[in-house]
Structure formats: C-alpha cells, structure tokens
Short mmCIF file of C-alpha atoms and ligand atoms in Angstrom, two decimals:
data_model
loop_
_atom_site.label_atom_id
_atom_site.label_comp_id
_atom_site.label_asym_id
_atom_site.label_seq_id
_atom_site.Cartn_x
_atom_site.Cartn_y
_atom_site.Cartn_z
CA MET J 1 79.68 91.84 142.00
CA ASN J 2 80.37 95.50 142.47
CA ALA J 3 78.00 96.38 145.41
CA GLY J 4 78.41 100.46 144.48
CA THR J 5 78.72 101.15 140.92
CA GLN J 6 76.76 99.47 137.61
CA ALA J 7 78.32 97.78 135.77
CA SER J 8 77.77 100.26 133.06
CA GLY J 9 79.14 102.28 130.81
CA GLY J 10 76.19 105.25 130.38
CA PRO J 11 75.00 106.61 127.46
CA LYS J 12 77.81 107.50 126.79
CA LEU J 13 79.71 105.03 125.46
CA PHE J 14 76.02 104.23 123.12
CA ARG J 15 75.78 106.90 119.67
CA LYS J 16 72.62 105.60 118.32
CA LYS J 17 68.73 106.26 119.28
CA THR J 18 67.06 104.33 121.11
CA ILE J 19 63.45 103.45 121.94
CA ARG J 20 63.94 106.53 124.61
CA ASP J 21 63.91 108.92 121.79
CA VAL J 22 60.59 107.73 119.31
CA ASP J 23 56.93 107.51 120.08
CA VAL J 24 55.78 104.03 119.25
CA GLN J 25 51.64 104.99 120.23
CA GLY J 26 49.23 102.90 118.06
CA LYS J 27 52.74 102.46 115.71
CA ARG J 28 53.74 98.52 114.04
CA VAL J 29 57.16 98.33 115.85
CA LEU J 30 58.65 95.73 114.19
CA VAL J 31 62.19 94.13 116.82
CA ARG J 32 64.63 91.67 115.50
CA VAL J 33 64.88 89.66 119.00
CA ASP J 34 67.50 86.99 120.01
CA PHE J 35 65.63 84.56 120.27
CA ASN J 36 67.67 81.82 119.40
CA VAL J 37 67.49 79.92 122.56
CA PRO J 38 67.86 75.71 124.09
CA LEU J 39 64.89 73.68 122.96
CA ASP J 40 64.49 70.28 124.57
CA ALA J 41 62.59 67.76 122.87
CA GLY J 42 62.00 65.78 125.63
CA THR J 43 59.12 64.11 126.49
CA GLY J 44 57.66 64.68 123.27
CA ARG J 45 56.50 68.22 123.21
CA VAL J 46 59.04 70.77 122.38
CA GLY J 47 59.40 73.00 124.81
CA VAL J 48 62.23 75.79 125.56
CA ALA J 49 64.83 74.74 127.85
CA ASP J 50 66.14 78.23 128.93
CA ASP J 51 64.19 81.11 128.75
CA THR J 52 67.18 83.48 129.35
CA ARG J 53 67.35 84.72 125.60
CA ILE J 54 63.97 85.17 126.26
CA ARG J 55 64.00 87.02 129.31
CA ALA J 56 66.68 89.18 128.32
CA ALA J 57 63.92 90.92 125.92
CA LEU J 58 61.18 91.43 127.81
CA PRO J 59 62.48 95.02 128.99
CA THR J 60 62.52 96.05 125.49
CA ILE J 61 58.89 94.79 125.08
CA ASP J 62 57.51 95.48 128.13
CA TYR J 63 58.71 99.01 127.30
CA LEU J 64 56.76 99.23 124.18
CA ARG J 65 53.55 97.79 124.70
CA SER J 66 53.23 99.94 128.20
CA ARG J 67 53.05 103.01 124.98
CA GLY J 68 50.59 101.07 122.82
CA ALA J 69 52.62 99.73 120.30
CA ARG J 70 52.01 97.02 117.94
CA LEU J 71 54.35 94.15 118.82
CA ILE J 72 56.20 91.73 115.95
CA LEU J 73 59.14 89.51 116.58
CA VAL J 74 61.29 88.58 114.94
CA SER J 75 64.51 85.86 115.57
CA HIS J 76 66.40 83.22 114.06
CA LEU J 77 66.44 79.39 116.02
CA GLY J 78 69.28 76.78 115.54
CA ARG J 79 70.40 76.38 111.31
CA PRO J 80 67.89 74.73 110.26
CA GLN J 81 67.97 72.68 107.13
CA ASP J 82 64.51 74.09 104.42
CA ARG J 83 61.44 74.87 107.07
CA ASP J 84 62.16 71.79 109.47
CA PRO J 85 59.50 71.79 111.77
CA ALA J 86 61.20 71.47 114.62
CA LEU J 87 62.83 74.71 114.34
CA SER J 88 59.79 76.53 114.65
CA MET J 89 59.02 79.22 116.81
CA GLU J 90 56.54 77.95 118.92
CA PRO J 91 57.61 76.48 121.53
CA VAL J 92 59.10 79.86 121.90
CA GLY J 93 56.42 81.94 121.37
CA LYS J 94 54.13 79.43 124.63
CA ARG J 95 57.06 80.93 126.05
CA LEU J 96 56.71 84.55 125.59
CA ALA J 97 52.90 85.36 126.40
CA GLU J 98 53.26 83.15 129.81
CA LEU J 99 56.08 86.00 130.02
CA THR J 100 54.81 88.65 129.12
CA GLY J 101 51.28 87.80 129.81
CA ALA J 102 50.60 89.79 126.54
CA ARG J 103 48.03 88.01 123.45
CA VAL J 104 50.96 86.55 121.07
CA TRP J 105 50.03 85.78 117.62
CA GLN J 106 52.05 83.11 116.43
CA ALA J 107 52.52 84.22 112.32
CA PRO J 108 52.44 80.56 109.54
CA ALA J 109 55.51 82.75 107.99
CA VAL J 110 58.66 85.62 108.09
CA VAL J 111 57.03 87.56 105.03
CA GLY J 112 54.23 87.32 103.04
CA GLU J 113 50.34 88.61 102.18
CA GLU J 114 48.78 86.93 105.19
CA VAL J 115 51.46 87.86 107.86
CA GLU J 116 51.32 91.38 106.81
CA ARG J 117 47.19 90.97 107.47
CA ARG J 118 47.86 89.68 111.27
CA ALA J 119 50.59 92.41 111.31
CA ASP J 120 47.96 94.83 109.56
CA ARG J 121 45.25 93.59 113.13
CA LEU J 122 47.01 93.67 115.75
CA GLU J 123 46.20 95.48 119.16
CA ALA J 124 48.31 97.54 120.56
CA GLY J 125 49.44 95.60 123.13
CA GLU J 126 49.97 92.81 121.20
CA ILE J 127 52.60 90.42 119.70
CA LEU J 128 52.57 88.95 116.82
CA LEU J 129 55.58 86.52 116.60
CA LEU J 130 57.65 85.52 112.67
CA GLU J 131 58.44 82.35 112.14
CA ASN J 132 62.55 81.19 112.02
CA SER J 133 64.06 84.46 110.44
CA ARG J 134 66.57 81.45 108.90
CA TYR J 135 63.32 79.18 107.01
CA GLU J 136 64.02 81.78 104.63
CA PRO J 137 67.51 81.88 102.59
CA GLY J 138 67.79 85.08 102.36
CA GLU J 139 68.06 85.29 105.80
CA THR J 140 71.96 84.63 105.41
CA GLY J 141 72.63 86.47 102.34
CA ASN J 142 70.53 89.97 103.10
CA ASP J 143 67.80 88.97 100.89
CA PRO J 144 66.64 93.21 99.59
CA LYS J 145 63.78 90.85 98.56
CA LEU J 146 63.25 89.28 101.78
CA ALA J 147 64.29 93.01 103.50
CA GLU J 148 61.48 94.46 101.58
CA GLY J 149 58.54 92.28 102.41
CA LEU J 150 59.90 92.55 106.25
CA ALA J 151 59.83 96.53 106.03
CA LYS J 152 56.06 96.45 105.01
CA LEU J 153 54.63 94.64 108.14
CA ALA J 154 56.45 97.92 109.77
CA ASP J 155 56.67 102.14 111.28
CA LEU J 156 59.26 101.58 112.46
CA TYR J 157 62.29 98.39 113.32
CA VAL J 158 63.65 98.12 117.07
CA ASP J 159 67.15 95.81 117.34
CA ASP J 160 67.66 94.90 120.47
CA ALA J 161 69.45 91.04 119.43
CA PHE J 162 73.50 91.83 120.62
CA GLY J 163 73.74 88.09 120.02
CA ALA J 164 72.99 88.59 116.11
CA ALA J 165 74.48 92.50 116.21
CA HIS J 166 77.75 91.40 114.56
CA ARG J 167 76.25 90.38 111.78
CA ALA J 168 75.04 91.72 108.79
CA HIS J 169 71.49 89.58 108.43
CA ALA J 170 68.52 90.93 106.20
CA THR J 171 66.85 91.16 109.75
CA THR J 172 69.62 93.60 111.77
CA ASP J 173 70.91 95.58 108.71
CA GLY J 174 68.69 95.13 104.89
CA VAL J 175 65.35 96.13 106.99
CA ALA J 176 67.05 98.40 109.45
CA ARG J 177 67.27 100.39 106.12
CA ARG J 178 64.37 100.67 105.18
CA LEU J 179 63.02 101.39 107.76
CA PRO J 180 63.10 104.29 110.75
CA ALA J 181 66.00 101.91 112.76
CA VAL J 182 66.59 103.21 116.57
CA ALA J 183 68.02 99.75 119.93
CA GLY J 184 65.84 98.45 121.68
CA LEU J 185 67.28 98.88 126.16
CA LEU J 186 68.82 95.19 125.62
CA LEU J 187 71.39 95.94 122.63
CA GLU J 188 71.86 99.33 124.60
CA ARG J 189 72.95 98.53 128.14
CA GLU J 190 75.53 95.34 126.44
CA VAL J 191 76.78 97.87 123.67
CA SER J 192 77.25 100.31 126.32
CA VAL J 193 79.32 97.62 129.05
CA VAL J 194 81.09 95.93 126.69
CA SER J 195 82.52 99.43 124.91
CA SER J 196 82.96 100.47 129.43
CA LEU J 197 85.31 97.69 129.39
CA LEU J 198 88.09 99.15 126.84
CA ASP J 199 87.24 102.53 127.61
CA GLY J 200 87.16 103.11 131.54
CA ALA J 201 87.73 100.91 133.51
CA ALA J 202 88.97 100.88 136.60
CA SER J 203 92.21 99.00 137.06
CA PRO J 204 93.78 97.13 137.64
CA LEU J 205 91.40 95.24 134.44
CA VAL J 206 91.86 91.54 134.71
CA VAL J 207 90.58 89.47 131.22
CA VAL J 208 90.39 85.62 131.95
CA LEU J 209 90.20 83.63 128.34
CA GLY J 210 89.58 80.40 127.76
CA GLY J 211 87.19 78.11 125.74
CA ALA J 212 88.21 76.00 122.48
CA LYS J 213 88.74 78.76 119.68
CA VAL J 214 91.82 80.85 119.96
CA SER J 215 91.52 82.11 116.49
CA GLY J 216 87.63 83.99 117.05
CA LYS J 217 89.57 85.40 120.50
CA ILE J 218 93.52 86.74 119.25
CA GLY J 219 92.01 89.99 118.39
CA VAL J 220 90.37 90.47 121.84
CA ILE J 221 93.64 89.59 123.23
CA GLU J 222 95.65 92.25 121.41
CA ARG J 223 93.66 94.04 122.08
CA PHE J 224 93.73 94.19 126.01
CA LEU J 225 96.87 93.54 125.62
CA GLU J 226 97.05 97.45 124.89
CA ILE J 227 94.31 98.19 128.13
CA ALA J 228 94.57 95.83 130.64
CA ASP J 229 96.58 94.87 133.77
CA ALA J 230 97.21 90.65 133.16
CA ILE J 231 95.28 88.08 130.90
CA LEU J 232 95.38 85.46 132.41
CA ILE J 233 95.32 82.22 129.50
CA GLY J 234 93.21 78.88 129.93
CA GLY J 235 91.01 76.60 128.52
CA ALA J 236 92.58 75.18 124.81
CA MET J 237 93.53 78.28 124.02
CA CYS J 238 96.80 77.87 126.51
CA PHE J 239 97.86 75.19 123.78
CA SER J 240 98.38 77.14 121.05
CA PHE J 241 100.72 79.30 123.18
CA PHE J 242 102.41 76.37 124.38
CA ARG J 243 103.07 74.72 121.14
CA ALA J 244 103.75 78.67 120.17
CA GLN J 245 106.94 78.13 122.55
CA GLY J 246 108.21 74.46 121.59
CA ILE J 247 106.10 73.15 124.91
CA ALA J 248 104.81 69.68 124.27
CA THR J 249 101.33 69.21 123.69
CA GLY J 250 100.69 65.95 122.79
CA ASP J 251 97.07 65.07 122.51
CA SER J 252 96.17 68.79 123.43
CA LEU J 253 93.10 70.51 121.18
CA ALA J 254 95.52 73.14 119.24
CA PRO J 255 94.73 73.44 115.93
CA GLU J 256 97.59 74.56 113.92
CA GLU J 257 96.75 78.05 112.49
CA GLY J 258 96.31 78.96 116.67
CA THR J 259 99.86 78.92 116.65
CA GLU J 260 101.02 81.45 114.60
CA LEU J 261 98.60 83.76 116.52
CA ALA J 262 99.66 82.64 119.68
CA ARG J 263 103.20 83.14 118.62
CA ARG J 264 102.82 87.00 117.20
CA ALA J 265 100.49 87.23 121.14
CA LEU J 266 103.51 86.97 122.68
CA GLU J 267 105.97 88.68 120.38
CA LEU J 268 102.83 91.56 121.58
CA ALA J 269 103.35 91.26 125.05
CA GLU J 270 107.16 91.82 125.38
CA ARG J 271 106.31 95.05 124.74
CA SER J 272 103.04 95.59 126.99
CA SER J 273 103.08 96.38 130.25
CA CYS J 274 100.06 93.63 130.24
CA ARG J 275 101.05 90.61 131.72
CA LEU J 276 99.76 87.96 129.84
CA GLU J 277 100.14 84.59 132.34
CA LEU J 278 99.57 80.69 131.38
CA PRO J 279 98.49 77.67 133.25
CA SER J 280 101.83 76.88 135.25
CA ASP J 281 100.07 73.55 135.87
CA LEU J 282 97.41 70.78 134.01
CA VAL J 283 95.25 68.66 135.48
CA ILE J 284 94.93 66.21 132.02
CA GLY J 285 93.47 62.71 130.70
CA ASP J 286 94.07 59.82 128.44
CA SER J 287 91.87 60.36 126.16
CA PHE J 288 88.20 62.83 125.61
CA SER J 289 85.57 61.82 128.17
CA ALA J 290 84.75 61.50 131.38
CA GLN J 291 85.04 58.11 132.63
CA ALA J 292 89.06 59.30 131.29
CA ALA J 293 91.80 58.36 133.28
CA THR J 294 94.13 61.45 135.21
CA ARG J 295 96.68 63.54 136.19
CA ILE J 296 98.10 66.49 136.57
CA VAL J 297 101.17 67.45 135.46
CA GLU J 298 103.64 70.13 137.09
CA GLY J 299 104.66 72.19 134.31
CA THR J 300 102.81 72.05 131.07
CA ASP J 301 104.51 69.61 129.63
CA VAL J 302 101.91 66.70 127.73
CA PRO J 303 103.03 63.46 127.30
CA ASP J 304 101.71 61.43 124.18
CA GLY J 305 98.97 60.33 124.08
CA TRP J 306 97.74 62.75 127.11
CA MET J 307 95.95 65.85 126.09
CA GLY J 308 95.11 68.81 128.31
CA LEU J 309 91.83 69.63 129.99
CA ASP J 310 91.66 71.85 132.95
CA VAL J 311 94.13 74.05 134.57
CA GLY J 312 95.96 72.16 137.13
CA PRO J 313 94.69 73.80 141.41
CA ARG J 314 97.27 75.74 141.23
CA THR J 315 96.50 77.90 137.81
CA ALA J 316 93.77 78.12 139.50
CA LYS J 317 94.25 79.09 143.13
CA ALA J 318 96.93 82.04 140.62
CA TYR J 319 94.05 83.19 138.70
CA ALA J 320 91.48 83.41 140.87
CA ASP J 321 93.85 85.32 143.10
CA GLU J 322 94.41 87.41 141.01
CA VAL J 323 90.60 88.14 140.01
CA GLY J 324 89.97 89.57 143.96
CA GLU J 325 92.34 92.12 143.93
CA ALA J 326 91.16 93.24 139.88
CA ALA J 327 88.94 96.58 140.01
CA THR J 328 87.64 95.10 136.84
CA VAL J 329 87.47 91.66 135.59
CA PHE J 330 86.50 90.31 131.36
CA TRP J 331 85.97 86.58 131.88
CA ASN J 332 85.02 84.61 128.38
CA GLY J 333 85.81 81.20 127.52
CA PRO J 334 86.08 78.23 129.98
CA MET J 335 89.25 77.04 132.29
CA GLY J 336 88.69 73.45 131.09
CA ALA J 337 86.23 70.64 129.55
CA PHE J 338 83.71 72.06 132.24
CA GLU J 339 81.12 69.71 131.52
CA MET J 340 83.65 66.82 132.33
CA GLU J 341 82.77 66.52 136.42
CA PRO J 342 86.83 65.47 136.14
CA PHE J 343 87.79 68.58 134.12
CA GLU J 344 85.23 71.46 135.46
CA ASN J 345 87.17 72.58 139.19
CA GLY J 346 89.46 75.37 137.38
CA THR J 347 86.36 76.29 135.31
CA ARG J 348 84.35 76.01 139.24
CA ILE J 349 87.20 78.32 140.65
CA VAL J 350 87.29 81.09 138.41
CA ALA J 351 83.76 80.84 138.35
CA GLU J 352 83.82 81.42 142.85
CA ALA J 353 86.33 83.92 142.59
CA VAL J 354 84.76 86.23 139.43
CA ALA J 355 81.42 85.95 141.69
CA GLU J 356 83.25 86.23 144.71
CA THR J 357 85.45 89.82 144.35
CA SER J 358 84.10 93.73 144.68
CA ALA J 359 85.17 94.24 141.48
CA THR J 360 83.05 95.48 138.50
CA THR J 361 82.90 91.92 136.70
CA VAL J 362 81.36 90.68 133.05
CA ILE J 363 80.96 87.61 131.40
CA GLY J 364 80.54 86.76 127.79
CA GLY J 365 80.33 83.66 125.41
CA GLY J 366 77.24 81.37 125.82
CA ASP J 367 79.35 78.41 127.05
CA SER J 368 80.40 80.56 129.87
CA VAL J 369 77.21 81.84 131.01
CA ALA J 370 76.53 77.93 131.07
CA ALA J 371 79.92 77.38 133.39
CA ALA J 372 78.10 80.50 135.52
CA GLU J 373 74.16 78.84 135.74
CA ARG J 374 76.14 75.23 136.22
CA TYR J 375 78.33 77.27 139.00
CA GLY J 376 75.52 79.12 140.39
CA ILE J 377 76.79 82.62 140.13
CA VAL J 378 74.54 84.44 137.92
CA ASP J 379 72.38 86.53 140.16
CA ARG J 380 76.61 87.92 141.59
CA ILE J 381 77.73 88.66 138.08
CA ASP J 382 77.75 92.79 137.17
CA HIS J 383 76.92 91.85 133.03
CA ILE J 384 75.97 88.82 131.69
CA SER J 385 76.37 89.14 128.12
CA THR J 386 74.16 87.62 125.71
CA GLY J 387 75.88 87.71 122.95
CA GLY J 388 79.88 85.80 122.96
CA GLY J 389 80.53 86.40 119.48
CA ALA J 390 79.36 90.30 118.69
CA ALA J 391 80.67 90.96 122.81
CA LEU J 392 83.88 89.55 120.95
CA GLN J 393 84.35 91.40 118.28
CA LEU J 394 82.74 94.86 119.88
CA LEU J 395 86.51 94.27 121.98
CA GLU J 396 88.55 93.94 118.70
CA GLY J 397 87.96 97.03 118.17
CA LYS J 398 85.22 95.84 115.26
CA PRO J 399 82.29 97.89 114.35
CA LEU J 400 79.06 95.78 114.78
CA PRO J 401 76.60 96.00 111.90
CA GLY J 402 73.77 95.49 112.87
CA VAL J 403 74.49 98.56 115.48
CA GLU J 404 75.87 100.89 112.60
CA VAL J 405 73.12 100.89 110.87
CA LEU J 406 71.21 102.08 113.55
CA GLN J 407 69.70 105.71 113.56
CA ASP J 408 72.86 108.14 115.67
CA ALA J 409 71.60 110.14 119.53
P1 LIG H 501 82.51 80.59 124.96
O1 LIG H 501 81.12 79.90 125.16
O2 LIG H 501 82.58 80.35 126.14
O3 LIG H 501 83.02 81.52 124.15
P2 LIG H 501 84.35 78.36 123.66
O4 LIG H 501 82.76 77.84 122.84
O5 LIG H 501 85.21 79.39 123.16
O6 LIG H 501 84.34 79.50 125.20
O7 LIG H 501 84.61 77.12 124.43
C1 LIG H 501 83.77 76.65 125.12
C2 LIG H 501 83.88 75.19 125.34
O8 LIG H 501 86.02 75.50 125.24
C3 LIG H 501 83.30 74.07 126.30
O9 LIG H 501 82.63 72.93 125.61
C4 LIG H 501 85.10 73.12 126.67
O10 LIG H 501 84.45 72.15 126.96
C5 LIG H 501 86.37 73.48 125.82
N1 LIG H 501 87.76 73.73 126.46
C6 LIG H 501 87.92 73.75 127.82
N2 LIG H 501 89.40 73.66 128.25
C7 LIG H 501 89.53 72.47 126.97
C8 LIG H 501 90.48 71.48 127.01
N3 LIG H 501 91.24 71.92 127.30
N4 LIG H 501 90.17 70.80 125.64
C9 LIG H 501 89.47 70.31 124.80
N5 LIG H 501 88.30 71.35 124.67
C10 LIG H 501 88.07 72.41 125.95
MG1 LIG H 502 81.03 78.68 123.14
#
C-alpha cells in the first residue's frame, strides 16, 4: 500500500462524461449498477451474504440523491432460469435501504406499464429498484425492445457497473444508445485505476497472475510483457506453461488449449525485457480435496496420480520478495486452491506481501478479492476492482462496450 499517492490515474485516463458534468435535479436517472452479489439462503430467509458491491455503488447513489435526482437502479443477479424467485432483487433492495437510509421501492418487473407508473411517481431522493435484468431474455441479447422499455423509464442513463462493462447487453449498451448516457463515479475510478497500470505506472511494475483460467488471461500476459518488469505466474495457470516446456504435470489442471497460448507467451517473453517467472517448487495433492495427502516437490515435475495445487514455500517467498521491491503491483488470480487449507499458503503469503509492500497495489478478480478478504488485507490495498472480467479486458487493451457507448467528455 502506498500511503503517499492514491492508485488513481486521474481524469486524463477517463475520457467520458460523468454525473459531475450533467444536471440531475428532479430528473429520473436510470443507474446500471453491479449488484450481482452472493446470497445466503441459510435460515430460509434469503439475505445478502456480501454487500461489497452494493457499498461500492454508494458514492454515485449518494451523489445523485443529494442533488435531487429520482433514482431507478437496475442490475443483473446470477443466471436465473426464467424468473426464478430465488434470484429476485428483493434482498438486495432491503440491504440497499439499510445502507442508504433512502426510501427504496421494489419494482415488480424490469420494464412495463406498472414499472413506468412507479418511476413517474418517484420523489427526489427516492429509489426504485428494478427486478433482476436477466428475468428478461432480451437482456443478454441486447434486445432493442427491452432497451426501449428501459429508456422510457428515465431522462438520463448512468453506468456505474464496471463488473458488467465488458458486456454489450440491453442494460449496458442498448438503453445507453437511447438516452443521454454518462458514467458514475465507481466506473470512472475503476477505468482510471486499471488504465493507469498500462499508462504511466511507476516502475518496477510487478504483475502476479494465477487462478484457474489461462485462456482468459493470456492476452493480459502479452500486454504486460511489453510494459511490466516481472510477471509472476502461479495457480493452475503455471501448468499450461510447464506443459508447453515439456514438463510432466501429472493430473494438474492444464487444459489442452492453454498449452499453445503458453508456448506463445514464452516465445514473446524471450524477446522481452520483462521477466516471466514460473514456480520453482510446488505443493501437490493426491486429490482435489482438503483431505488429500500432500507433498512439497522441489522442481516442478508432478507425478502421475498427483496434482499441483499450490506454489511451494520457496516460490511463495521469492514472489513475496519481488512484490516487496516493486513500485506498482497488480495481482489477479490465487496462487493455489486457497479455499482448501492445505493449499492456501502460497496465496496467503503473496496476499500479505501485497498488503505490506510500499508499492501502489491493485487487485482484480472475484476469487482474488475473496482471498484478500479471507486474509484480512482489504483495507491495506490501494484499489480493489469490483470487476474481474472487465479489468482483464481493459488490460488486454480491448475497449469496454459499456464505456464506449457513453458520451465523450
Ligand atoms: P479470479 O477470480 O481471481 O480471476 P480465477 O477465477 O481465474 O481467479 O481462479 C480462481 C480459482 O482457481 C480458485 O477457485 C482456485 O481454487 C483455483 N486454483 C488456483 N490454483 C489452482 C490449482 N493449482 N489447481 C486447481 N485450481 C486452482
Ligand atoms: Mg474467478
């Protein structure tokens, strides 16, 4: 954590209009938020298990309410089949009311005449929470009729859903083409911070990558090979690299399609001044289970019948040291199957190093953020991104549809 400077790229990295540039007094403002939160159905009454994403939207919500806007909020929640009542926004609305102190009305649907009537009746500072946008089949298909129905509800559209900005859906794209459309404060900050990693990050820039899916992250590796000082690979991802090098990976998670991608990254790395580092030791288990028999292997050969489930202690220490000497750190993807205690050490040691370094630190990715919470380091990180997929897409250098569609500043 860098105490002196915030991990903010400043306004120059964000070239879209925001809510600060428009007059919202008395207007019906449709805000696309990312309230795709985990629910816990524990005692029969469904509640919000983790309200981080709701709290992340509060700066925008408070800003708009304090300036007399009438708020209509929309988000998706999970992947409902039809209108599965278990994925209703109702528990989210309750939590939102507690967090904002606002009057929160629950809409009975996403669009339609009844929803329009309720939007019209809203008083300044009140909130109407629409139902789960994925109750509408037209959401993911970016259906013009759904976008039209959403546009009818409001005078202004605000996108504050960084976690959904990589998708061109009716609530992130279609409706934004039918109303004046600007960014919320969370979206602005997320895009600015993530973009600042690619544009002017203080050196040494150390990138720690792990997790399960190499295919979704290879573009990011290629991009960082051009600008970072070191890329430290852990998680299941390293086995794609080992396979590409002809090293035995036993039963480790190493999907075939990752091998070719890893081979290409290794080739690029040879011509790059950025170091691409792989683990030098591993923790292996005889099954994907917290009860598995475990062993530490020096070197990286994984015997048949075993799988690599964490980086070893030597690797964890080496990665932590590099993080400690960095000026900027980006971490995405756990170092091992950290949800199981025997395989959590690598992730914990790296997490603690990211918390303790004097570097500016950014963490992205749902499971990496879960790890940061588990090890109690959230408050010591400069920026925790609410959007894993969107952050990676931005880091690959690909535009985000949800941002592109907004008005230019
Ligand atoms: P993020 O959500 O941070 O982007 P990913 O979704 O790519 O991260 O990957 C997270 C998952 O990767 C975790 O559930 C973790 O258990 C798993 N994982 C990490 N290392 C391994 C490994 N060596 N073998 C199997 N799974 C792993
Ligand atoms: Mg994940």
